[in-house]
Coordinates of C-alpha atoms in Angstrom, one line a residue:
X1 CA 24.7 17.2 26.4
X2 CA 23.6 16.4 22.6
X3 CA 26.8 14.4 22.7
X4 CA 26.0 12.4 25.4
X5 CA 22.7 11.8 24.2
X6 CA 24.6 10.4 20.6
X7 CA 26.7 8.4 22.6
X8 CA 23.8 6.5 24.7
X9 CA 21.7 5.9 21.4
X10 CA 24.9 4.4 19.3
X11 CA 25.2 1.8 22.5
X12 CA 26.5 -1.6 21.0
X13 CA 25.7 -1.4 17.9
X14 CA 27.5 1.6 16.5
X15 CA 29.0 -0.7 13.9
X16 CA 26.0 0.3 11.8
X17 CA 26.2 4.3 11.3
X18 CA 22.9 6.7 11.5
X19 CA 22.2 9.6 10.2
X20 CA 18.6 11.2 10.3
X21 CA 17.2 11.5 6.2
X22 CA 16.9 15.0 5.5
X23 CA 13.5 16.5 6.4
X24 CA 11.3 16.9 3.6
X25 CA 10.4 20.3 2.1
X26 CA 8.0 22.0 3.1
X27 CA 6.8 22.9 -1.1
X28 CA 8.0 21.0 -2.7
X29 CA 6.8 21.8 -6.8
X30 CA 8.9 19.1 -8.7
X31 CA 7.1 16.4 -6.6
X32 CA 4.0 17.9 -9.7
X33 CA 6.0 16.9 -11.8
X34 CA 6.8 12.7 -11.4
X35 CA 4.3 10.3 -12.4
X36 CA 5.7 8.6 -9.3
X37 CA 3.9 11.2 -7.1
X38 CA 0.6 10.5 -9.2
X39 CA 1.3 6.5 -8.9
X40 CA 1.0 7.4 -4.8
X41 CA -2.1 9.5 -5.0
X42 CA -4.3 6.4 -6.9
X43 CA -2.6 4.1 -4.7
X44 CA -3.9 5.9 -1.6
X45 CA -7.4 6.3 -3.5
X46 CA -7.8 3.1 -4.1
X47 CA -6.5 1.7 -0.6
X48 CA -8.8 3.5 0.8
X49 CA -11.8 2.7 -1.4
X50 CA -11.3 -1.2 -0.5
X51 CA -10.8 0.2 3.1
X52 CA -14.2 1.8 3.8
X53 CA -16.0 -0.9 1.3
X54 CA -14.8 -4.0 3.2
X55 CA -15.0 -2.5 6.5
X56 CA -18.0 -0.8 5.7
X57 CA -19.8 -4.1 4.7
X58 CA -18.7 -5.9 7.6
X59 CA -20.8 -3.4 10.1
X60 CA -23.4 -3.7 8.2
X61 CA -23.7 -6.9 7.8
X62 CA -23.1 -7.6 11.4
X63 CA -25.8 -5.2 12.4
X64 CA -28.6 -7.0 10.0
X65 CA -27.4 -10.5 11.7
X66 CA -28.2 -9.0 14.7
X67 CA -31.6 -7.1 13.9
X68 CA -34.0 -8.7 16.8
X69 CA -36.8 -7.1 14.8
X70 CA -36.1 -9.7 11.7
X71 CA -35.6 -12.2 14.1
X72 CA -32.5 -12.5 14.1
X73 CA -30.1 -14.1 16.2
X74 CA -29.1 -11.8 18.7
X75 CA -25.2 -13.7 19.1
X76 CA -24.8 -13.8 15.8
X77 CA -22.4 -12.6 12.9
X78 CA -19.1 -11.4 13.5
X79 CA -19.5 -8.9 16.8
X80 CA -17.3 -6.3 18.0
X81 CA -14.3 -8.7 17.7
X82 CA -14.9 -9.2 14.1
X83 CA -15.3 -5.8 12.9
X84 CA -11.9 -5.0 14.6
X85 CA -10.6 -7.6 12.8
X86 CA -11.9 -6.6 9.6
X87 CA -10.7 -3.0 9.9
X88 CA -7.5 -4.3 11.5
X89 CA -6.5 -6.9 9.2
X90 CA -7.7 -4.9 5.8
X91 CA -4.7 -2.1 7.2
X92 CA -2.5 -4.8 7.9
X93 CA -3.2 -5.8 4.0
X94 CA -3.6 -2.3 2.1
X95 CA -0.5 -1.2 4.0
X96 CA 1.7 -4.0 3.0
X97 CA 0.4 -3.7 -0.6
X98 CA 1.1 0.1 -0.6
X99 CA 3.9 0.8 1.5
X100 CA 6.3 0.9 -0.9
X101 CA 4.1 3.0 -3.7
X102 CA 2.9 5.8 -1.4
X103 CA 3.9 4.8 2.2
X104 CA 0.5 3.1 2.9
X105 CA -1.0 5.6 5.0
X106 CA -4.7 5.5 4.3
X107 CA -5.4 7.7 7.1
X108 CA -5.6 11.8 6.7
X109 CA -4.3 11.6 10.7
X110 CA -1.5 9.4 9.8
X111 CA -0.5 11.4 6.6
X112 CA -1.1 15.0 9.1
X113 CA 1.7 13.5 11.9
X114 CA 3.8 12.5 9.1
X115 CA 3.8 16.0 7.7
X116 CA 4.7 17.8 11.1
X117 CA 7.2 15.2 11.9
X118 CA 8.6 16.8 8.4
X119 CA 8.8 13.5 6.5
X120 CA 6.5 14.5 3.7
X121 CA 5.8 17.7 2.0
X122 CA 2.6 20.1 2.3
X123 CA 2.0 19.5 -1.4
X124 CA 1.9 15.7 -0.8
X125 CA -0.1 15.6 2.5
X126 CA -2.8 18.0 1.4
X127 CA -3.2 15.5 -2.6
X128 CA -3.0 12.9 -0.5
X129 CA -5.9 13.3 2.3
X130 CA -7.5 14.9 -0.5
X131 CA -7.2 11.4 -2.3
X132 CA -8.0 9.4 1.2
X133 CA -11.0 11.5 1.1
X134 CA -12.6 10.6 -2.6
X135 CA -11.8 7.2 -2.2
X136 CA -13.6 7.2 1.1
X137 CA -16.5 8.2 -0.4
X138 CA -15.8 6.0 -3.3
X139 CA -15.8 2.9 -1.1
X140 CA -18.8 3.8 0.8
X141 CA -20.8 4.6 -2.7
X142 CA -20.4 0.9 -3.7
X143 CA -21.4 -0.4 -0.6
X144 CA -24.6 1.6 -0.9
X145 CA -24.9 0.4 -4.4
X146 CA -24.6 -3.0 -3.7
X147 CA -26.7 -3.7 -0.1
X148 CA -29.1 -0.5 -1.0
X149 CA -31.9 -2.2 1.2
X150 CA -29.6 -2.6 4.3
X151 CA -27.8 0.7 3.6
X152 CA -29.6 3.5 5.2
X153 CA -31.7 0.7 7.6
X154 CA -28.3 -0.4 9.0
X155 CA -27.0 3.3 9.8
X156 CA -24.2 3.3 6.5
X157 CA -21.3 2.5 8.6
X158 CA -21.5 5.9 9.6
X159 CA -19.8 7.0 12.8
X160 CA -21.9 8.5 15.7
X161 CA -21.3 9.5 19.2
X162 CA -23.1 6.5 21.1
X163 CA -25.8 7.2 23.4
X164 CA -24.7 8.6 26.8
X165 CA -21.5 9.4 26.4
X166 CA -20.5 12.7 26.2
X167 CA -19.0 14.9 23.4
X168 CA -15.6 15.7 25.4
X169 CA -15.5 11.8 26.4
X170 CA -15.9 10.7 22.3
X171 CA -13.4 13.5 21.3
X172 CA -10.8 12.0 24.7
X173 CA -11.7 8.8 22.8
X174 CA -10.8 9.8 19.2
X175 CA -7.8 11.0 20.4
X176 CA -6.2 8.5 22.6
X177 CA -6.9 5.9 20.0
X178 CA -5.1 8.0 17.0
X179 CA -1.9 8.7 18.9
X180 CA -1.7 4.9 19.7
X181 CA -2.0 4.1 16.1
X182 CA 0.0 7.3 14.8
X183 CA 3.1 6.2 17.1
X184 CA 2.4 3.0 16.3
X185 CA 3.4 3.9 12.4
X186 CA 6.1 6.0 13.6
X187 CA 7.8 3.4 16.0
X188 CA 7.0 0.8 12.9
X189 CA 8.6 2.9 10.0
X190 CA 11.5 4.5 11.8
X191 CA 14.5 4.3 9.9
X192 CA 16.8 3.8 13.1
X193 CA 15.4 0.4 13.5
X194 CA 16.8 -1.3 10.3
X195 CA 19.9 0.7 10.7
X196 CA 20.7 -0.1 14.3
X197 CA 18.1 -2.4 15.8
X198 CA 18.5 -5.2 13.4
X199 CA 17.9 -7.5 16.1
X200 CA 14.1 -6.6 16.6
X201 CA 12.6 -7.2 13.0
X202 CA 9.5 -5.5 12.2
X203 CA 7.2 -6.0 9.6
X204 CA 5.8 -2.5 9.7
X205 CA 2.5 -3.3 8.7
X206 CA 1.6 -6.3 11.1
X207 CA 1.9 -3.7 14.3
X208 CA 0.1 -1.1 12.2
X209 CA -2.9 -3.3 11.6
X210 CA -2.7 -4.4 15.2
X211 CA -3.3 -1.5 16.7
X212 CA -6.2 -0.5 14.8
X213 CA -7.8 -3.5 15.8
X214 CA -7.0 -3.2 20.2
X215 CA -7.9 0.8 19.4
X216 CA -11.3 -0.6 17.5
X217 CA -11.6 -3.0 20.2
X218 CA -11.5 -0.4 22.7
X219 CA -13.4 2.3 20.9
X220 CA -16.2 1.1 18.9
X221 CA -19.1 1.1 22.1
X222 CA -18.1 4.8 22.0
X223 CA -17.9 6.5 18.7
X224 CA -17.9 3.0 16.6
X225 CA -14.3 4.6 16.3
X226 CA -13.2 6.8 14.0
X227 CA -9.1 7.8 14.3
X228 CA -9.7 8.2 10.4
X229 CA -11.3 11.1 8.9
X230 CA -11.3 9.8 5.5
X231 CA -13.4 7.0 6.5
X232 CA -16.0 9.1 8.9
X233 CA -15.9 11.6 6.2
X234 CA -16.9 9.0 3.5
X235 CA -19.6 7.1 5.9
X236 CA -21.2 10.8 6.7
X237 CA -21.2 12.2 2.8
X238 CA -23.1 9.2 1.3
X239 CA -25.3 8.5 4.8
X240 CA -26.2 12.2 4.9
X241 CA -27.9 12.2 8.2
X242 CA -28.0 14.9 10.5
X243 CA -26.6 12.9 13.5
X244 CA -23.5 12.0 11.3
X245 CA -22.7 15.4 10.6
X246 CA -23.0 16.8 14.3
X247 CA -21.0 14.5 15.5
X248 CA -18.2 14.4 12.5
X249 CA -16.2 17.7 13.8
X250 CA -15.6 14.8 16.7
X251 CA -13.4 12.8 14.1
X252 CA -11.9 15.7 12.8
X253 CA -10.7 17.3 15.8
X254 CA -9.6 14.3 17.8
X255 CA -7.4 12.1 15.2
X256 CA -6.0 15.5 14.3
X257 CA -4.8 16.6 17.7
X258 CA -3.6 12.7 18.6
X259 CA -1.6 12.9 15.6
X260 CA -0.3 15.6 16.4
X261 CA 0.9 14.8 19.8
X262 CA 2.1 11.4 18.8
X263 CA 4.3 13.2 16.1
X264 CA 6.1 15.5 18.8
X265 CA 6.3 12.7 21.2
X266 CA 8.5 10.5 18.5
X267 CA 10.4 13.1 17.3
X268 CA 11.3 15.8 20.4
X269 CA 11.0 12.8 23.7
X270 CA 12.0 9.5 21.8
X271 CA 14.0 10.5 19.4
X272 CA 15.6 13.5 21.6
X273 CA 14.8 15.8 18.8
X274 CA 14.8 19.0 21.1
X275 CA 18.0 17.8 23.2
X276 CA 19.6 17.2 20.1
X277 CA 18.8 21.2 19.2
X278 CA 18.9 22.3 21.9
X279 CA 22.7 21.0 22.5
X280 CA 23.7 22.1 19.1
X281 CA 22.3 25.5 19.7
X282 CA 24.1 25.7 23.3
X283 CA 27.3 24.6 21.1
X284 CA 27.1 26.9 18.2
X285 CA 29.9 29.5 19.4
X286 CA 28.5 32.3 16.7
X287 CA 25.4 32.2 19.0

């Protein structure tokens, strides 16, 4: 069966052999001991600081804009459209900058389905949402700095659940909209494709970025979308409102689970990951 399976993936272009890298370990010590490792964990700090201060800025600056009590022009500024295209196209940049320094992930959800589908260690996904996180809060600091008197007026970018929608609906929300962006990043970065599908170029990050602009698109009249705990995590610590911090198990919870299931569906469905072990276990005559 696993045989069968390797023959139907090689199809016409088994010219180019595959083999799967090796998983990473699970410790993994020496990785304390490169300055490469280190290199990553800024990279991922600052990535996410311009992250959360661009995208950050943009919401607020839409929402002054649009402040009928300033009179303000109720059509104007950038709109729903805009701020997915700000948070779109600033992971579109930052991953293309930081791909190949510390894999560009900018997401504790993307760096968690990474980790179970084994292709970083435990040491490097916990230093590196733990970076996500600080830079989060980094970026969301100098936004408060710099527009103090819209800041708190304009809500701090913070992600709520919206008014009448339930909590079950925002966490269905929160994790819908990860696992298309998490498979998204898997599909993008496999490995296969530059060693078999030549013939469907990707430029990982232009997908990447475009789905977090439909999922922002889709998501933002319900939870102003999260699918990022770093950046609800960073909104939340320097807003410090209560409604913020009810709601902000939501954007745990959800991006975690959708990462999670985007991970297994990758690994075990597309990639035939339990077929494959399952027919090597059926084949292994010691068993």
């Amino acid at each position: 069966m696993a045989k069968d399976v390797e023959v139907a993936e090689r199809g016409s272009f088994s010219a180019k052999d595959y083999h799967d890298p090796p998983p990473a370990p699970l410790f993994d010590a020496v990785e304390l001991t490169k300055w490469s490792f280190y290199r990553a964990l800024i990279a991922e700090f600052i990535a996410t600081l311009l992250f959360l201060y661009v995208t950050v800025l943009t919401v607020i600056g839409y929402k002054s804009q649009t402040d009928s009590t300033v009179n303000a022009d109720a059509c104007g500024g950038v709109g729903i459209l805009g701020i997915a295209w700000a948070f779109g196209g600033m992971i579109f940049v930052l991953v293309y900058c930081t791909a190949g320094i510390s894999g560009g992930h900018i997401n504790p959800a993307v760096t968690f389905g990474l980790f179970l589908a084994r292709k970083v260690s435990l040491v490097r996904a916990v230093l590196y949402m733990v970076a996500q996180s600080l830079g989060a809060i980094a970026g969301v600091a100098l936004v408060k700095a710099f527009q103090k008197s819209y800041y708190t007026k304009y809500g701090g970018g913070a992600n709520e659940l919206s008014q009448g929608y339930s909590k079950g609906v925002g966490l269905g929300a929160e994790i819908i909209g990860t696992f298309v962006l998490v498979y998204t990043v898997f599909s993008a970065t496999d490995p296969k494709r530059s060693a078999r599908d030549s013939h469907v170029p990707v430029l990982a990050p232009l997908p990447i970025g475009f789905a977090v602009f439909i999922v922002h698109m889709a998501t933002i009249p319900i939870t102003g979308t999260g699918i990022n705990p770093a950046r609800s995590l960073g909104a939340a610590v320097i807003y410090n409102k209560e409604k913020a911090w009810d709601d902000q198990w939501i954007f745990w919870v959800g991006p975690f689970i959708g990462a999670a299931i985007a991970a297994f569906y990758h690994q075990f469905i597309l990639r035939a990951g339990a077929v494959k072990a399952l027919g090597s276990f059926r084949s292994n005559p010691h068993v």
